[in-house]
Coordinates of C-alpha atoms and ligand atoms in Angstrom, one line a residue:
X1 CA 21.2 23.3 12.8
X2 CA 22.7 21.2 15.0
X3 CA 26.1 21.8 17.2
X4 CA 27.4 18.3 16.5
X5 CA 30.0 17.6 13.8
X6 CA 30.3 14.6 11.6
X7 CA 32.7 13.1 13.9
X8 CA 30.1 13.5 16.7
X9 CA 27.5 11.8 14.9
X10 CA 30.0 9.1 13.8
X11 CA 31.3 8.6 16.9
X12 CA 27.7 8.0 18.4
X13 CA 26.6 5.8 15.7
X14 CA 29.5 3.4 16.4
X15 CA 27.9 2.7 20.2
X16 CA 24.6 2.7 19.0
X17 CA 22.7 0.0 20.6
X18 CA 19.8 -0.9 17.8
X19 CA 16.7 -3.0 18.4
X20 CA 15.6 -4.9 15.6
X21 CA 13.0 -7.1 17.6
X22 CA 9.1 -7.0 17.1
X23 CA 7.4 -4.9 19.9
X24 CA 3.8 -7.5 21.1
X25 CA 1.9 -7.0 24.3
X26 CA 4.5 -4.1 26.2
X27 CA 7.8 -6.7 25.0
X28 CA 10.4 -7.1 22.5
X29 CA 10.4 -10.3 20.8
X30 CA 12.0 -12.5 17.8
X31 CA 9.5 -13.5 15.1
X32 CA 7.8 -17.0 15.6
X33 CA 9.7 -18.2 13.3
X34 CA 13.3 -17.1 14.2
X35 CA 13.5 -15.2 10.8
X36 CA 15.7 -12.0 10.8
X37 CA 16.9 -9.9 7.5
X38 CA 19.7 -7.8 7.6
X39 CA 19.3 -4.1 8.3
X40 CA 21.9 -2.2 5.9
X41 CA 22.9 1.2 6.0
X42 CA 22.6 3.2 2.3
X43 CA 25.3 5.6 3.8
X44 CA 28.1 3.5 3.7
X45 CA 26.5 -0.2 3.2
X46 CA 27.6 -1.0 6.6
X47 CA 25.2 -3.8 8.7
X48 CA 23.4 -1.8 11.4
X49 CA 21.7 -5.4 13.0
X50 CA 19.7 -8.1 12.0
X51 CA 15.2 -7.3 12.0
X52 CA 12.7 -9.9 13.0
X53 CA 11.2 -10.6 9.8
X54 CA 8.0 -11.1 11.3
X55 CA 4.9 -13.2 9.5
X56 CA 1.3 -14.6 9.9
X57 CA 2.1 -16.4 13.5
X58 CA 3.1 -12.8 14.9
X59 CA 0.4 -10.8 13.2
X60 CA -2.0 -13.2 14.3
X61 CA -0.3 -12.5 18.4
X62 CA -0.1 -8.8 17.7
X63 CA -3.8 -8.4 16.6
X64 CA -4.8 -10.9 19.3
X65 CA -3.2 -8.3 21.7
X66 CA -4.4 -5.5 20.2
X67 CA -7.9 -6.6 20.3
X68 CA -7.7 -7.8 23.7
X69 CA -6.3 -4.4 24.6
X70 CA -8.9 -2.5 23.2
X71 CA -11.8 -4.9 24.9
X72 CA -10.3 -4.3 28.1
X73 CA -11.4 -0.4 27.8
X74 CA -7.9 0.3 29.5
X75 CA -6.9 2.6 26.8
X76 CA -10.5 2.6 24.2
X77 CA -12.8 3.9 27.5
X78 CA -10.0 5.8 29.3
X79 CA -11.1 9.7 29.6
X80 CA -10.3 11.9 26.7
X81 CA -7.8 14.0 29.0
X82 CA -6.1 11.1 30.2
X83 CA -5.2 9.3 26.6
X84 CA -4.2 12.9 25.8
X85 CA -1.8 13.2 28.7
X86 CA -0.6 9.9 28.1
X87 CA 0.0 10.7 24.3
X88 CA 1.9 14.3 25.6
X89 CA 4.4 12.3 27.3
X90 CA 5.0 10.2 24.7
X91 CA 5.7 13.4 22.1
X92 CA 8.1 14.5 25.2
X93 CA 9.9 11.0 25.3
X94 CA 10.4 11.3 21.5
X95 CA 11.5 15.0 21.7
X96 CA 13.9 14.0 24.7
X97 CA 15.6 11.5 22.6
X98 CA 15.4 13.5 19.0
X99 CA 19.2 13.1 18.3
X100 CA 19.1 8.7 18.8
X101 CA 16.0 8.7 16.5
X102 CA 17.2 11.5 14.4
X103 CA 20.7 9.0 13.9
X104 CA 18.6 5.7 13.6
X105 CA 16.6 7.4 11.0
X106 CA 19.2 8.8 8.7
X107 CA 21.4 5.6 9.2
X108 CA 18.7 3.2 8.3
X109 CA 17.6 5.4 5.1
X110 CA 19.9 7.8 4.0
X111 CA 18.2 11.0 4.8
X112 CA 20.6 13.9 5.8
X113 CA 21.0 14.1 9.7
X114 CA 20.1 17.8 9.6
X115 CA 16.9 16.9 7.8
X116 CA 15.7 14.1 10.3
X117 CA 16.7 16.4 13.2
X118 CA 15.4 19.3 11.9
X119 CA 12.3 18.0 10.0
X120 CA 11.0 14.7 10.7
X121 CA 11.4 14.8 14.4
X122 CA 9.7 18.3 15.4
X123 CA 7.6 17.2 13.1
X124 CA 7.0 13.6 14.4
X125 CA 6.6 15.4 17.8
X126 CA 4.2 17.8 16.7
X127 CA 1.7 15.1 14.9
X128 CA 1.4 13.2 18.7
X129 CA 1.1 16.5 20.7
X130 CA -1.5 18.2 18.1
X131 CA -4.0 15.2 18.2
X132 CA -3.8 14.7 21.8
X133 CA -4.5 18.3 22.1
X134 CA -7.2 17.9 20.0
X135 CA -9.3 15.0 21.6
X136 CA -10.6 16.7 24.8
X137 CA -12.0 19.7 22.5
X138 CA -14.2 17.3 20.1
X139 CA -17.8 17.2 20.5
X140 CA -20.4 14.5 19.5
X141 CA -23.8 16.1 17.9
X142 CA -27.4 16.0 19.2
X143 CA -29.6 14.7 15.7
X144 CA -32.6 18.0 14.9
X145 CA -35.1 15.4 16.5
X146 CA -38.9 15.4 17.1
X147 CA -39.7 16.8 20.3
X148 CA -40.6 13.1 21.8
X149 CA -36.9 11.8 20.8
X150 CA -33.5 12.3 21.0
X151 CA -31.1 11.4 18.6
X152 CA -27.3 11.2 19.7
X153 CA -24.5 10.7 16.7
X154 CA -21.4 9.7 18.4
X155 CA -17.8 8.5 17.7
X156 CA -16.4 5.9 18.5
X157 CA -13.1 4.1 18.0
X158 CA -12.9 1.2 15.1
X159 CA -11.2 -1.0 17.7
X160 CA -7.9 -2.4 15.8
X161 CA -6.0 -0.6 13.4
X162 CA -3.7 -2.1 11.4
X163 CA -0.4 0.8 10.0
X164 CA 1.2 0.3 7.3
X165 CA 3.8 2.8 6.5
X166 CA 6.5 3.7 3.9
X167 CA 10.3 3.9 4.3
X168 CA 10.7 7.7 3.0
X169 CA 9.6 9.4 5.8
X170 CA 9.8 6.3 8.6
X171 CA 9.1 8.0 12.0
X172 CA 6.6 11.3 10.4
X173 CA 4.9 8.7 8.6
X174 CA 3.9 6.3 11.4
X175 CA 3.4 9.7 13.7
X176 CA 0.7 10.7 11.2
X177 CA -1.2 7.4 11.9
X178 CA -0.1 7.0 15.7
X179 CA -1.6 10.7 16.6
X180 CA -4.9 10.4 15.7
X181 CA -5.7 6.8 15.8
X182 CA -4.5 6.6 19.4
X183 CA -5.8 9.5 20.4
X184 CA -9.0 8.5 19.4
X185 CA -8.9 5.1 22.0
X186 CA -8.1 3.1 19.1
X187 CA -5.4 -0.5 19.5
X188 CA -2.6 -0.8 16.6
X189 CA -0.2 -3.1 14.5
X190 CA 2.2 -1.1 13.2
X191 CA 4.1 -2.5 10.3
X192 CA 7.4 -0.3 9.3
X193 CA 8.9 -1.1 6.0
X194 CA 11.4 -3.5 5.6
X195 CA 14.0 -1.1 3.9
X196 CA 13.8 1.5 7.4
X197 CA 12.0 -0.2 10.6
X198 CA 14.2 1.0 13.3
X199 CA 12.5 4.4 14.4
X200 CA 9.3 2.6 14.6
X201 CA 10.8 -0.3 16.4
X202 CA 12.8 2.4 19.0
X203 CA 9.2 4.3 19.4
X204 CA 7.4 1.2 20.6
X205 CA 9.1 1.3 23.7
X206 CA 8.5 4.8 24.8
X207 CA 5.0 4.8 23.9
X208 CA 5.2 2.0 27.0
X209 CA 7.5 4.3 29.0
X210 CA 5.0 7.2 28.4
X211 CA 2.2 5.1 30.0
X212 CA 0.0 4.2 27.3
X213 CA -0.8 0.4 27.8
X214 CA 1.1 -2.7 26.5
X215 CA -0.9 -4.1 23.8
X216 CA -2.1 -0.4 22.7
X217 CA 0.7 -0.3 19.8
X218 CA 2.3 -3.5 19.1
X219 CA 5.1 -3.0 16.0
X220 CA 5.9 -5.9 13.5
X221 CA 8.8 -5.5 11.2
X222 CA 9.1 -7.4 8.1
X223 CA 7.9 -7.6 4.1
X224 CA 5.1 -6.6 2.7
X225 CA 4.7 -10.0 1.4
X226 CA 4.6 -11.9 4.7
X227 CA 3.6 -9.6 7.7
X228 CA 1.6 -7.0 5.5
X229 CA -0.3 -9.7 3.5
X230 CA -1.7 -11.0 6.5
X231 CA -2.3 -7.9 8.3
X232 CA -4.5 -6.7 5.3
X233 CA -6.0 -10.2 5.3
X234 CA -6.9 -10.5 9.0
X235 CA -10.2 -11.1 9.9
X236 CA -10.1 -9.2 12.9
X237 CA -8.2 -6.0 11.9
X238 CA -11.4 -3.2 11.5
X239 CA -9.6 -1.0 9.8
X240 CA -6.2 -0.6 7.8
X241 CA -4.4 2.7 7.4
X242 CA -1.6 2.8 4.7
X243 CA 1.4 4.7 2.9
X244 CA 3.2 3.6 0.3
X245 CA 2.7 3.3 -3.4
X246 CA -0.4 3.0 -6.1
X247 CA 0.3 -0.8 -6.5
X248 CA 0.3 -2.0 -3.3
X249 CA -2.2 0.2 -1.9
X250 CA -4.6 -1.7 -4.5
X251 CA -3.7 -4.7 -3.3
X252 CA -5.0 -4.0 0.0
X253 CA -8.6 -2.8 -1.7
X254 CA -8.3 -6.3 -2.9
X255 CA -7.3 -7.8 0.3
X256 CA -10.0 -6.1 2.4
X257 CA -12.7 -7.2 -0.3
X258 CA -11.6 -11.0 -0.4
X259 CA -11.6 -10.5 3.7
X260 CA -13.6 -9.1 6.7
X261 CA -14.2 -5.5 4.2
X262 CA -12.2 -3.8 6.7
X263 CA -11.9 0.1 6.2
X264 CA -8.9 0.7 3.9
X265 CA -7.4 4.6 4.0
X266 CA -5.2 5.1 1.5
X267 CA -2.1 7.4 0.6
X268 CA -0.1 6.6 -2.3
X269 CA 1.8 7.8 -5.1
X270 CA 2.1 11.6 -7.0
X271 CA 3.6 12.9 -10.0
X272 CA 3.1 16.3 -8.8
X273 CA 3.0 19.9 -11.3
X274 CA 5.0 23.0 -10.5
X275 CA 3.1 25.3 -12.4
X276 CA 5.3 28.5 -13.4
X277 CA 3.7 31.4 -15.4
X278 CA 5.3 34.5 -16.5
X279 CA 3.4 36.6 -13.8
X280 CA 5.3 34.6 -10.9
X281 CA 5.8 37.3 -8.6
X282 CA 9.2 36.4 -8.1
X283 CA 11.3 34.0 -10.6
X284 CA 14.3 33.4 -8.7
X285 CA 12.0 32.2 -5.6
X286 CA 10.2 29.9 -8.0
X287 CA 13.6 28.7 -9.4
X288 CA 14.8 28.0 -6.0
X289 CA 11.5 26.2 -5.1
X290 CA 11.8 23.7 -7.7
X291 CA 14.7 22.7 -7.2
X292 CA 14.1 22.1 -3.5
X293 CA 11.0 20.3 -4.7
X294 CA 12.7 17.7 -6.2
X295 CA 16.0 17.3 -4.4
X296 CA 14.9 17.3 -0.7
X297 CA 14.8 13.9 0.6
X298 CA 16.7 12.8 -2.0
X299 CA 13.1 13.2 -4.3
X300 CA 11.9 10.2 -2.1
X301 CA 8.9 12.9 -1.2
X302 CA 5.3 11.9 -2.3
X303 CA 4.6 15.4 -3.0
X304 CA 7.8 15.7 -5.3
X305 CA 7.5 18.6 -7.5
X306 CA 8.4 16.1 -10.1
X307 CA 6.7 17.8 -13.4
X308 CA 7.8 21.4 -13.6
X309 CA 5.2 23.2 -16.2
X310 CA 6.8 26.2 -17.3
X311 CA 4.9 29.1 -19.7
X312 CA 6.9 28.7 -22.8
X313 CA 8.0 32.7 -23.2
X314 CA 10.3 33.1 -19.7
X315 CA 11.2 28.9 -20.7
X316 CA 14.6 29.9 -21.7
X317 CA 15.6 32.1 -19.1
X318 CA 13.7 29.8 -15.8
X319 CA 14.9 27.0 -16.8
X320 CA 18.9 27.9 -16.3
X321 CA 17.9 29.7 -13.0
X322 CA 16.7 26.1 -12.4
X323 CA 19.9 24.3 -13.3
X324 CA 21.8 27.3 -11.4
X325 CA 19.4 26.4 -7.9
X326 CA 19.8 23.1 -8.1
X327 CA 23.2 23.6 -7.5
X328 CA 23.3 24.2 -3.8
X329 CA 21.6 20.8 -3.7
X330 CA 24.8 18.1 -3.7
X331 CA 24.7 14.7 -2.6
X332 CA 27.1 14.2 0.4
X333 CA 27.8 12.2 3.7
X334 CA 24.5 12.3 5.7
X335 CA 25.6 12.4 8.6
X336 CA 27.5 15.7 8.1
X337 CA 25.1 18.4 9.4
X338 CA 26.1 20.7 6.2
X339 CA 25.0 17.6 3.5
X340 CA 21.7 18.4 1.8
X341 CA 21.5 15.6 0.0
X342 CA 21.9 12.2 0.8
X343 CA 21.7 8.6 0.0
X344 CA 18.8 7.0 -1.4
X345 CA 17.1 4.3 0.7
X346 CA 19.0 1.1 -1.0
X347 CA 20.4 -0.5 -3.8
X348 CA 17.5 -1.6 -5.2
X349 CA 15.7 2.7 -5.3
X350 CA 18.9 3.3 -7.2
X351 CA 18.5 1.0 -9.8
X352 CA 15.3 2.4 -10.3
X353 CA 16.6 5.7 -10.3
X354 CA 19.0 5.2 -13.0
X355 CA 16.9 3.5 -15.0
X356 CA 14.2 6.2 -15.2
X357 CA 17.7 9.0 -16.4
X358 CA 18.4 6.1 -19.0
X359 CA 14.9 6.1 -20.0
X360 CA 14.6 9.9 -20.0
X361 CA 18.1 10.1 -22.9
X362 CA 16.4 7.0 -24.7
X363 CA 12.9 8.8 -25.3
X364 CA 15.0 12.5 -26.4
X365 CA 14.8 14.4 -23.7
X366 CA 17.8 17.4 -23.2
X367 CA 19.9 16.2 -19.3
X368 CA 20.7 19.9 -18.5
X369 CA 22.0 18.3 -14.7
X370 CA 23.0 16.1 -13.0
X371 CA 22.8 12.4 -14.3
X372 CA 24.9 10.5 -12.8
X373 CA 25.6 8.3 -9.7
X374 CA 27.9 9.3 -7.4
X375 CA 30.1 8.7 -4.4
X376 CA 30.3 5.2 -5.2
X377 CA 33.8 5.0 -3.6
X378 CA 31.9 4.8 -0.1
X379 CA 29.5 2.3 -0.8
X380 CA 26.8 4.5 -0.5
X381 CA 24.1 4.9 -2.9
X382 CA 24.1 8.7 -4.2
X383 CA 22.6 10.3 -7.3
X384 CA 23.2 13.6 -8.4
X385 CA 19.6 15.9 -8.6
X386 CA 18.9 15.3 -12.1
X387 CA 17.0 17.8 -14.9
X388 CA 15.4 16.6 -17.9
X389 CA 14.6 19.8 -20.3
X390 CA 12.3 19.0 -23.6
X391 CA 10.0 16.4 -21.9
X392 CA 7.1 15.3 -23.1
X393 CA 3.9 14.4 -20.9
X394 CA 3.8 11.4 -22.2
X395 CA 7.4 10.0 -21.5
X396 CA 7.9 7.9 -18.7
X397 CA 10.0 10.0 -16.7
X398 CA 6.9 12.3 -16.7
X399 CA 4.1 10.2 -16.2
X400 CA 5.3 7.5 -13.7
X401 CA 6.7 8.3 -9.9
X402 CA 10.3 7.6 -9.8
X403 CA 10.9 8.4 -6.3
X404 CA 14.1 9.9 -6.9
X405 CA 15.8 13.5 -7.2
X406 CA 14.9 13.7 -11.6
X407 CA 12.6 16.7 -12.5
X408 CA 11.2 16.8 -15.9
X409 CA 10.6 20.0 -17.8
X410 CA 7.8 20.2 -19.7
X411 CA 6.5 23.8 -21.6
X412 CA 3.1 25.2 -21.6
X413 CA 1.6 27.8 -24.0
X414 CA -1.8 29.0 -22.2
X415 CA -3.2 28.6 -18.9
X416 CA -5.6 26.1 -20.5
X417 CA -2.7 24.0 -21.4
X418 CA -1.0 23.6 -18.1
X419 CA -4.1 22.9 -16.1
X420 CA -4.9 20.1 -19.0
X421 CA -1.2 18.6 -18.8
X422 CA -1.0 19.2 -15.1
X423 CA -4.1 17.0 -14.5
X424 CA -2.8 14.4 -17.0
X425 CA -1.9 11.8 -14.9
X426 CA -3.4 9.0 -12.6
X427 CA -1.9 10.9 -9.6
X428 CA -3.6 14.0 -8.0
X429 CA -1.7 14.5 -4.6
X430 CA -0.4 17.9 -4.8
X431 CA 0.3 20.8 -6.9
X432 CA 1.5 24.5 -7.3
X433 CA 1.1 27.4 -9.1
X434 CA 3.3 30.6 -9.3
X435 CA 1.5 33.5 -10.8
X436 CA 0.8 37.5 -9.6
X437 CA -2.2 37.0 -11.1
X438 CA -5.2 36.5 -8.1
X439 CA -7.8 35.5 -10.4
X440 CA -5.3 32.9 -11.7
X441 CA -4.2 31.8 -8.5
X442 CA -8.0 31.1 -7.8
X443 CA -9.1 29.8 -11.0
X444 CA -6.1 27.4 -11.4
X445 CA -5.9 26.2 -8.0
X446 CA -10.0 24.9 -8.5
X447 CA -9.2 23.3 -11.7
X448 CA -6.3 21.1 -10.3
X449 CA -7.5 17.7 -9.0
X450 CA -4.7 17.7 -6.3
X451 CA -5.5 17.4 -3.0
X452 CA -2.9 19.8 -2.0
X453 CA -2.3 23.5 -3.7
X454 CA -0.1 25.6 -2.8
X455 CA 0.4 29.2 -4.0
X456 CA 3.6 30.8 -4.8
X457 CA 4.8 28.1 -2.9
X458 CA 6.3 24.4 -3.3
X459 CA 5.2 22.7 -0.4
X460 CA 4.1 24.1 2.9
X461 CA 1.2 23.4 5.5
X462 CA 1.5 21.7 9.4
X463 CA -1.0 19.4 11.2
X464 CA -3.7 22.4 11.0
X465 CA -4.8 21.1 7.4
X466 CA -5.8 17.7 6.1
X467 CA -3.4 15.8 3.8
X468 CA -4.0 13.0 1.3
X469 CA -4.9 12.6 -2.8
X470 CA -7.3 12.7 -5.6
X471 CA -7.1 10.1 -8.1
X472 CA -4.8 7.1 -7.6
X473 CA -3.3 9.2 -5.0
X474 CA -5.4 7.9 -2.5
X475 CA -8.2 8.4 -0.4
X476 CA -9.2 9.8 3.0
X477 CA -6.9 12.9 4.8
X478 CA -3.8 12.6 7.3
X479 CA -3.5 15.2 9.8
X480 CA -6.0 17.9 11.1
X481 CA -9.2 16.9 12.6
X482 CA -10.3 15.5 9.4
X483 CA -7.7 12.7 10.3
X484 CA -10.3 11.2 12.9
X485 CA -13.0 10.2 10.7
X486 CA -10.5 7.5 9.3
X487 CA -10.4 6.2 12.9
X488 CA -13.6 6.4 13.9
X489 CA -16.9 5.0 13.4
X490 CA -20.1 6.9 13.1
X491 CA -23.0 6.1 15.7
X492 CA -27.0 7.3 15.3
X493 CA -28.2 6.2 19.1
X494 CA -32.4 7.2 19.1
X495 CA -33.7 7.4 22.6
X496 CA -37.7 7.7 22.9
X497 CA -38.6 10.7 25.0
Ligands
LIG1 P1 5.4 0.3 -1.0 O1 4.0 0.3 -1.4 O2 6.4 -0.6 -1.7 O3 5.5 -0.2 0.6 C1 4.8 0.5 1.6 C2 4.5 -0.4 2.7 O4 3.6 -1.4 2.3 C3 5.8 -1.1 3.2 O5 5.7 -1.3 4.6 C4 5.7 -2.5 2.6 O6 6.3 -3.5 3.3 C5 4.2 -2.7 2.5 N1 3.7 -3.6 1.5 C6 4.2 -3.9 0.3 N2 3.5 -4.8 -0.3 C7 2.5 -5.2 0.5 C8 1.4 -6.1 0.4 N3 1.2 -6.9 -0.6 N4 0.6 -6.2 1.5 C9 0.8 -5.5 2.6 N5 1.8 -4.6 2.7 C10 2.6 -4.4 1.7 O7 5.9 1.8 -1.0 P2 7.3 2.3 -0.5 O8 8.2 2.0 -1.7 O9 7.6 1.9 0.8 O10 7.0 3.9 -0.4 C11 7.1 4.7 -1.5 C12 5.7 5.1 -1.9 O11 5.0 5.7 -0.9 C13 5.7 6.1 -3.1 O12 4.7 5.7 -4.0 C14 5.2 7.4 -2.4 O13 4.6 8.3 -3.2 C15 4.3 6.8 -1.3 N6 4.1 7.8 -0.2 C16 2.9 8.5 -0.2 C17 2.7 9.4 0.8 C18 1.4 10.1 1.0 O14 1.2 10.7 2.0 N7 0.6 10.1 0.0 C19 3.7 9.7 1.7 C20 5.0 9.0 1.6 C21 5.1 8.1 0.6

């Protein structure tokens, strides 16, 4: 944990110099159209600055950059070692200035300052070093040919990629794009949500500084509406990489189809199980898993243990260790090092929030935590983790994401049952299972359509393994090697011998 105090962090935030301008061709620069929105803080509802709301006239520049970038081969034909020690200095320049990101970040959406220092920025860091590690140890194949030809399958970049990330994890998110589809020679627009640009808009700048090209990654704040309609609608964008939510990532299927079919890669929602049997090796771990599974980052996670499945004979004695866990988990200043729990992104994610506890009393389900907003008095927007006993699959708090620290508890009879309620939803991002049992552990993990299992475990895994959903989750994989194929295009080249 950090050295600084609350007053250090206070103190810094107050001199904070915050760029809220679009990033085109190596500058900073106002939308087109003059438009700004304000930039408000969830901690305390303070204004941090004003955003370029940017629109079609800058997407069409940015793109127009980007491509021309990318023609000019002087980041798309550079040598493999060379992008990679570009992209090493750029993972330096963000680890160098970790603490003004990690205080952007948690200012612009709520996240505690011991979290974004701790956790999003190594890492950020580590999703830029590990892919530019990783390109100058890739090989292309030689095809089985006939002894007269020779058949050469190569990569090669798509050209312009077009980012669209969430606002829950701002900088990790855009990190898991960046890595690989700059490392593989690719150009990019980069469009940061609305509700937390300002680590996206801070990291333009210091991919420049690191050496990698103006025009290489160009970063457009503004709505989803505006800048991200026209992004996914461009005829010249080859291929558009997204996070965010079910709906809108099926608006951008739509968007590609009614456009140039660019590639669309997709990772979206969860309503993930935490699957507890008797045979968990070790209750109070489990206990203490769940409730870290649904009150980090405020439950604003996309793997959220949101559903936990619990084998009806320990139900009465698991779910109090639950309620007991959870405790340790209280919402709080974020910007105080010991806070855990912090605001939620905005006004309009708590409205949301509460709506989805009022649901959960209206369709019977027992509140044995939590429930209630809190720290109002500082114009911050805080809920208390939240624990719904008695729920049903089929309520709503079970079956649709609510982004937000609420777990619903839902019990299971046979191992049959909680594989058939765990896979009862649209979303199939992650899941876990706690059980002694190996066979289980095996058996379970295969019949979950999750595209992440972990074992005696809630959460867990680093750059070395892919990342992404079955289902409406999504398609394609984030991180590992795997990560390339969404930024890369597939060549058969047949020379005649
Ligand atoms: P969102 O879909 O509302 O917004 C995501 C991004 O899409 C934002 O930048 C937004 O401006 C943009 N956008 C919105 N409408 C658009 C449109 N019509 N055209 C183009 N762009 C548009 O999602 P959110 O509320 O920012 O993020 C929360 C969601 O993200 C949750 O569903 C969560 O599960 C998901 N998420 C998934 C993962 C994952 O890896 N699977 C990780 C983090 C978050």
């Amino acid at each position: 944990m950090t050295e600084l105090t609350r007053a250090d962090w206070e103190e810094r935030a107050s001199r904070l110099r915050i760029e809220g301008r679009a990033f085109i061709q190596g500058e900073y620069v106002e939308a087109a159209s003059g438009d700004t929105f304000d930039c408000i803080s969830p901690v305390d509802g303070r204004l941090l600055c004003k955003v370029a709301s940017s629109g079609e006239a800058d997407a069409m520049r940015a793109v127009a950059s980007a491509r021309a970038t990318f023609d000019s081969g002087l980041w798309s034909r550079l040598a493999p070692v060379e992008r990679k020690q570009a992209m090493i200095r750029f993972a330096e320049l963000i680890d160098a200035h970790a603490e003004e990101l990690a205080l952007l970040e948690t200012l612009d959406m709520g996240k505690p300052i011991s979290d974004s220092l701790n956790v999003d920025l190594p890492c950020a860091v580590d999703a830029i070093r590990w892919s530019a590690e990783a390109i100058d140890k890739v090989y292309d194949e030689v095809a089985a040919t006939p002894h007269d030809q020779l058949g050469l399958v190569t990569r090669e970049p798509v050209g312009v990629v077009a980012a669209i990330v969430p606002w829950n994890f701002p900088l990790l998110m855009t990190c898991w794009k960046l890595g690989p589809a700059l490392a593989t020679g690719n150009s990019v627009v980069l469009k940061p949500s609305e509700r937390s640009p300002l680590t996206a808009i801070r990291l333009a700048q210091l991919a420049c500084d690191a050496g990698i090209p103006a025009g290489v990654l160009n970063v457009l704040p503004g709505f989803g509406h505006s800048v991200g309609k026209a992004l996914a609608l461009h005829m010249d964008v080859d291929t558009l990489v997204f996070t965010g939510s079910t709906r809108t990532a099926k608006q951008l299927l739509i968007n590609s189809g009614e456009s140039n079919m660019k590639r669309v890669w997709l990772e979206a929602g969860g309503k993930s199980p935490n699957i507890v049997f008797a045979d968990a090796p070790d209750l109070q771990a489990a206990a203490e898993a769940a409730a870290g599974a649904i009150a980090f980052n405020q439950g604003e996670v996309c793997t959220a243990g949101s559903r936990l499945l619990v084998e009806r004979s320990i139900k009465d004695k698991f779910v109090p260790m639950v309620v007991e866990a959870i405790k340790a988990w209280k919402p709080g200043n974020p910007l105080d090092p010991a806070t855990n729990v912090g605001a939620l992104v905005d006004s309009q994610q708590l409205d949301i929030v509460l709506g989805y506890i009022e649901s959960g009393h209206a369709d019977g389900a027992k509140l044995v935590a939590g429930g209630k907003r809190v720290l109002e008095e500082t114009g911050g927007t805080y809920v208390e983790p939240t624990i719904f006993d008695g729920v049903d699959n089929a309520m709503r708090i079970a079956k649709e994401e609510i982004f937000g620290p609420v777990l619903s508890v839902i019990a299971f009879d046979s191992e049959e049952e909680a594989v058939a309620i765990a896979n009862d939803t649209i979303y199939g991002l992650a899941a876990a299972v706690w059980t002694s049992n190996l066979s289980r552990a095996h058996l379970v993990g295969k019949a979950l359509r999750a595209g992440s299992v972990w074992i005696n475990q809630y959460d867990g895994g680093d750059m070395t393994a892919p990342f992404g959903g079955f289902k409406q989750s999504g398609n394609g994989r984030d991180k590992s090697l795997h990560a390339f194929d969404k930024y890369t295009e597939l060549k058969a080249t047949w020379i005649k011998l």
